[in-house]
Amino acid sequence: MDTDTSWLADNWARLRQRVDAACREVGRDPSEVDILPVSKTFGPELIRAGVALGMRRLGENKVQEIRDKAPLLADCGIDWVMIGHLQTNKAKDVARLVSEVQSLDRLELAEALDRRLQHEGRALDVLVQVKTSPEPSKYGLPPEQLAGFLNSLRRYDSLRVRGLMTLAIHSSEPVEVRGCFRLLRELRDQAVAQGYDLTRLSMGMSGDFPLAIAEGATELRIGTAIFGKRPYPDSYYWPESPGSS
Ligand SMILES: *Cc1c(COP(=O)(O)O)cnc(C)c1O
């Protein structure tokens, strides 16, 4: 374990500089925008190096990966954040291992999570994942269902709804990508006007985060720009997304 990880420190520092610059460009205070490092596919050694750089919350896409990594990193005090599509039958592991779910997109899942969380005597911060992209492949709640969904979530005591999350369209047209982020912000603002205490907007990844910052992101989910290129294509994570790179 004497591999040189100074490149990781460089990536991490450089990313924060780019995020700060993108904030200033649109007149936002950089302290309003957090980075959630996404460690999917990367192993415990590299994650340890990240923890040494101050990373504490880490995003993962599959519950199985959290299950595998958490015991090996138990001494690191990591808060695992689930950002990938979640099957209802994984609720038990989520309730046990995860500190936050950003991919809540259906009532059946809310119901299953709440049941397991009540059992564990825990509560969980959650973000509602909204499908802002017209691509058929992306997971998430249809925007027009958000108001009813938020209302239904009130009955689950163990789920603390903190905000919204989205994946933008995979497109080389900034206008299209930004439109997804804008829609999420507008939905959040509407929910706030209806009395919901939703402050967080998790949107923006390595390839599109400046546009997300311009539309009000409070949190960026960043993998590649920190940890480098992943050994698997994203189609492995988004199985219904044949075109994603
Ligand atoms: C992998 C992943 C990210 C990070 O993507 P990068 O392009 O590597 O920054 C963000 N959000 C979700 C849901 C992901 O699965």
Coordinates of C-alpha atoms and ligand atoms in Angstrom, one line a residue:
M1 CA 0.0 0.0 0.0
D2 CA 2.8 2.3 -0.9
T3 CA 1.2 3.3 -4.2
D4 CA 1.5 7.0 -4.9
T5 CA -1.8 8.8 -4.5
S6 CA -0.6 12.3 -4.9
W7 CA -2.5 12.4 -8.1
L8 CA -5.7 12.0 -6.1
A9 CA -4.8 15.0 -3.9
D10 CA -4.2 17.0 -7.1
N11 CA -7.5 16.0 -8.7
W12 CA -9.4 16.8 -5.5
A13 CA -7.7 20.2 -5.1
R14 CA -8.1 21.1 -8.8
L15 CA -11.8 20.1 -8.8
R16 CA -12.5 22.3 -5.8
Q17 CA -10.9 25.2 -7.6
R18 CA -13.0 24.6 -10.7
V19 CA -16.1 24.4 -8.6
D20 CA -15.2 27.6 -6.8
A21 CA -14.5 29.3 -10.1
A22 CA -17.8 28.1 -11.6
C23 CA -19.6 29.5 -8.5
R24 CA -18.0 32.9 -8.8
E25 CA -18.8 33.1 -12.5
V26 CA -22.5 33.0 -11.7
G27 CA -22.3 35.1 -8.6
R28 CA -22.7 32.3 -6.1
D29 CA -20.8 31.8 -2.8
P30 CA -18.6 28.6 -3.2
S31 CA -19.5 27.6 0.4
E32 CA -23.1 26.9 -0.9
V33 CA -21.9 24.0 -3.1
D34 CA -20.7 20.7 -1.7
I35 CA -19.0 17.9 -3.5
L36 CA -20.1 14.3 -3.0
P37 CA -17.2 12.1 -4.1
V38 CA -18.6 9.1 -6.0
S39 CA -16.4 6.1 -5.3
K40 CA -18.2 3.3 -7.2
T41 CA -15.9 0.7 -8.7
F42 CA -12.9 1.9 -6.7
G43 CA -11.5 -0.2 -3.9
P44 CA -10.7 0.4 -0.2
E45 CA -7.1 1.5 -0.7
L46 CA -8.0 4.4 -2.9
I47 CA -11.0 5.3 -0.7
R48 CA -8.7 5.4 2.3
A49 CA -6.5 7.9 0.5
G50 CA -9.6 9.9 -0.2
V51 CA -10.6 9.8 3.5
A52 CA -7.1 11.1 4.4
L53 CA -7.8 14.0 2.1
G54 CA -11.0 14.8 4.1
M55 CA -13.7 12.9 2.2
R56 CA -16.3 11.6 4.6
R57 CA -19.5 11.2 2.7
L58 CA -19.1 8.9 -0.3
G59 CA -21.6 8.2 -3.0
E60 CA -22.1 4.6 -4.3
N61 CA -24.4 3.2 -7.0
K62 CA -25.0 -0.3 -5.8
V63 CA -25.9 -1.6 -2.3
Q64 CA -23.8 -4.6 -2.9
E65 CA -20.7 -2.5 -3.3
I66 CA -21.4 -0.7 0.0
R67 CA -21.9 -4.1 1.6
D68 CA -18.5 -5.2 0.3
K69 CA -16.6 -2.0 1.2
A70 CA -18.1 -0.9 4.5
P71 CA -16.6 -3.6 6.6
L72 CA -13.2 -3.0 5.2
L73 CA -13.4 0.7 5.9
A74 CA -15.3 0.5 9.2
D75 CA -12.6 2.5 11.0
C76 CA -12.9 5.5 8.6
G77 CA -16.2 6.8 9.8
I78 CA -17.6 7.0 6.2
D79 CA -21.2 8.1 5.6
W80 CA -22.3 6.0 2.6
V81 CA -24.7 7.8 0.3
M82 CA -26.8 5.7 -2.1
I83 CA -27.2 7.4 -5.4
G84 CA -28.1 4.5 -7.7
H85 CA -31.3 2.7 -8.6
L86 CA -32.5 0.8 -5.6
Q87 CA -34.5 -2.4 -5.6
T88 CA -37.0 -2.8 -2.9
N89 CA -35.5 -6.1 -1.7
K90 CA -32.3 -4.2 -0.8
A91 CA -34.1 -2.0 1.8
K92 CA -32.8 -4.1 4.7
D93 CA -29.1 -3.5 3.8
V94 CA -29.8 0.2 3.1
A95 CA -31.4 0.6 6.5
R96 CA -28.4 -1.0 8.1
L97 CA -25.5 0.5 6.2
V98 CA -26.4 3.7 4.5
S99 CA -26.7 7.2 5.9
E100 CA -28.6 8.8 3.1
V101 CA -30.6 7.8 -0.1
Q102 CA -30.7 10.2 -3.0
S103 CA -32.5 7.9 -5.4
L104 CA -35.9 7.6 -3.8
D105 CA -38.3 7.5 -6.8
R106 CA -41.4 5.4 -5.9
L107 CA -43.7 4.8 -3.0
E108 CA -43.1 1.1 -2.9
L109 CA -39.5 1.8 -2.1
A110 CA -40.4 4.5 0.5
E111 CA -42.7 1.9 2.2
A112 CA -40.0 -0.8 2.2
L113 CA -37.4 1.6 3.5
D114 CA -39.6 3.0 6.2
R115 CA -40.5 -0.5 7.4
R116 CA -36.9 -1.5 7.7
L117 CA -35.8 1.7 9.3
Q118 CA -38.6 1.5 11.9
H119 CA -37.3 -1.9 12.7
E120 CA -33.7 -0.6 13.1
G121 CA -34.9 2.4 15.1
R122 CA -33.3 4.8 12.6
A123 CA -34.2 7.7 10.4
L124 CA -32.6 8.5 7.0
D125 CA -32.1 11.7 5.0
V126 CA -33.6 11.2 1.5
L127 CA -33.7 13.1 -1.7
V128 CA -36.3 12.4 -4.3
Q129 CA -34.9 11.5 -7.7
V130 CA -36.8 13.2 -10.5
K131 CA -36.6 12.2 -14.1
T132 CA -35.9 15.6 -15.8
S133 CA -34.5 14.1 -19.0
P134 CA -36.6 12.9 -21.9
E135 CA -34.3 9.9 -22.4
P136 CA -36.4 6.8 -21.8
S137 CA -33.6 5.2 -19.9
K138 CA -33.2 7.4 -16.9
Y139 CA -34.7 6.4 -13.5
G140 CA -36.7 8.9 -11.5
L141 CA -40.1 10.1 -10.6
P142 CA -42.0 11.9 -13.5
P143 CA -42.0 15.6 -12.6
E144 CA -45.8 15.8 -12.7
Q145 CA -46.0 13.3 -9.9
L146 CA -43.8 15.1 -7.5
A147 CA -46.4 17.1 -5.6
G148 CA -48.5 14.0 -4.9
F149 CA -45.4 12.0 -4.0
L150 CA -44.1 14.5 -1.5
N151 CA -47.6 14.5 0.1
S152 CA -47.6 10.7 0.4
L153 CA -44.1 10.7 1.9
R154 CA -45.4 12.6 4.9
R155 CA -46.7 9.4 6.5
Y156 CA -43.2 7.8 6.7
D157 CA -41.6 9.2 9.9
S158 CA -38.3 7.6 9.3
L159 CA -37.7 9.4 6.0
R160 CA -36.5 13.0 6.3
V161 CA -37.0 14.5 2.9
R162 CA -34.3 17.1 2.3
G163 CA -34.4 17.9 -1.4
L164 CA -34.3 16.6 -5.0
M165 CA -31.8 14.8 -7.1
T166 CA -31.5 14.3 -10.9
L167 CA -29.3 13.1 -13.7
A168 CA -29.4 15.4 -16.7
I169 CA -29.7 14.3 -20.3
H170 CA -26.6 12.9 -21.8
S171 CA -26.1 15.5 -24.5
S172 CA -23.5 17.7 -26.1
E173 CA -26.0 20.5 -26.1
P174 CA -25.5 22.7 -23.0
V175 CA -29.0 24.1 -23.4
E176 CA -30.6 20.7 -23.1
V177 CA -28.5 19.7 -20.1
R178 CA -29.1 23.0 -18.4
G179 CA -32.9 22.6 -19.0
C180 CA -32.9 19.5 -16.9
F181 CA -31.1 21.3 -14.0
R182 CA -33.5 24.2 -14.3
L183 CA -36.5 22.0 -14.2
L184 CA -35.3 20.4 -10.9
R185 CA -34.7 23.8 -9.4
E186 CA -38.2 25.0 -10.4
L187 CA -39.7 21.8 -8.9
R188 CA -37.9 22.5 -5.7
D189 CA -39.0 26.1 -5.6
Q190 CA -42.6 25.0 -6.2
A191 CA -42.4 22.5 -3.4
V192 CA -40.9 25.1 -1.0
A193 CA -43.8 27.5 -1.9
Q194 CA -46.1 24.7 -0.9
G195 CA -44.5 24.6 2.5
Y196 CA -42.0 21.7 2.2
D197 CA -38.6 22.2 3.8
L198 CA -36.5 21.1 0.8
T199 CA -33.2 22.9 0.5
R200 CA -30.9 20.5 -1.3
L201 CA -30.5 20.1 -5.0
S202 CA -28.1 17.2 -5.9
M203 CA -27.3 17.7 -9.6
G204 CA -24.2 17.9 -11.7
M205 CA -21.5 15.3 -12.5
S206 CA -17.9 15.5 -13.8
G207 CA -19.0 16.4 -17.3
D208 CA -21.7 19.0 -16.6
F209 CA -21.3 20.5 -13.1
P210 CA -20.8 24.1 -14.1
L211 CA -24.3 24.1 -15.7
A212 CA -25.7 22.6 -12.5
I213 CA -24.0 25.3 -10.4
A214 CA -25.5 28.0 -12.6
E215 CA -29.0 26.5 -12.0
G216 CA -28.6 26.3 -8.2
A217 CA -27.0 23.0 -7.4
T218 CA -26.2 22.6 -3.7
E219 CA -24.3 19.4 -4.2
L220 CA -22.4 17.8 -7.1
R221 CA -21.9 14.1 -7.4
I222 CA -18.4 13.7 -8.8
G223 CA -16.6 10.5 -9.7
T224 CA -14.4 10.6 -12.7
A225 CA -12.9 14.0 -12.0
I226 CA -11.7 12.8 -8.6
F227 CA -10.9 9.1 -8.9
G228 CA -10.2 8.9 -12.6
K229 CA -11.8 6.8 -15.3
R230 CA -13.8 3.8 -14.1
P231 CA -12.9 0.3 -15.0
Y232 CA -16.6 -0.4 -16.1
P233 CA -18.7 1.6 -18.6
D234 CA -21.7 3.4 -17.0
S235 CA -24.1 1.0 -18.8
Y236 CA -23.1 -1.4 -16.1
Y237 CA -24.7 1.0 -13.6
W238 CA -27.5 2.2 -15.7
P239 CA -28.5 -1.1 -17.4
E240 CA -31.4 0.5 -19.2
S241 CA -29.1 3.1 -20.6
P242 CA -27.4 1.6 -23.7
G243 CA -26.2 5.0 -24.9
S244 CA -24.5 6.3 -21.8
S245 CA -20.8 6.5 -21.8
Ligands
LIG1 C1 -21.4 7.6 -11.4 C2 -22.4 8.6 -11.0 C3 -22.1 10.0 -10.8 C4 -20.7 10.5 -11.1 O1 -20.4 10.5 -12.4 P1 -19.0 11.1 -13.0 O2 -19.4 11.4 -14.4 O3 -18.0 10.1 -12.9 O4 -18.7 12.3 -12.2 C5 -23.1 10.8 -10.4 N1 -24.3 10.4 -10.2 C6 -24.7 9.1 -10.3 C7 -26.1 8.7 -10.0 C8 -23.8 8.2 -10.7 O5 -24.1 6.9 -10.8

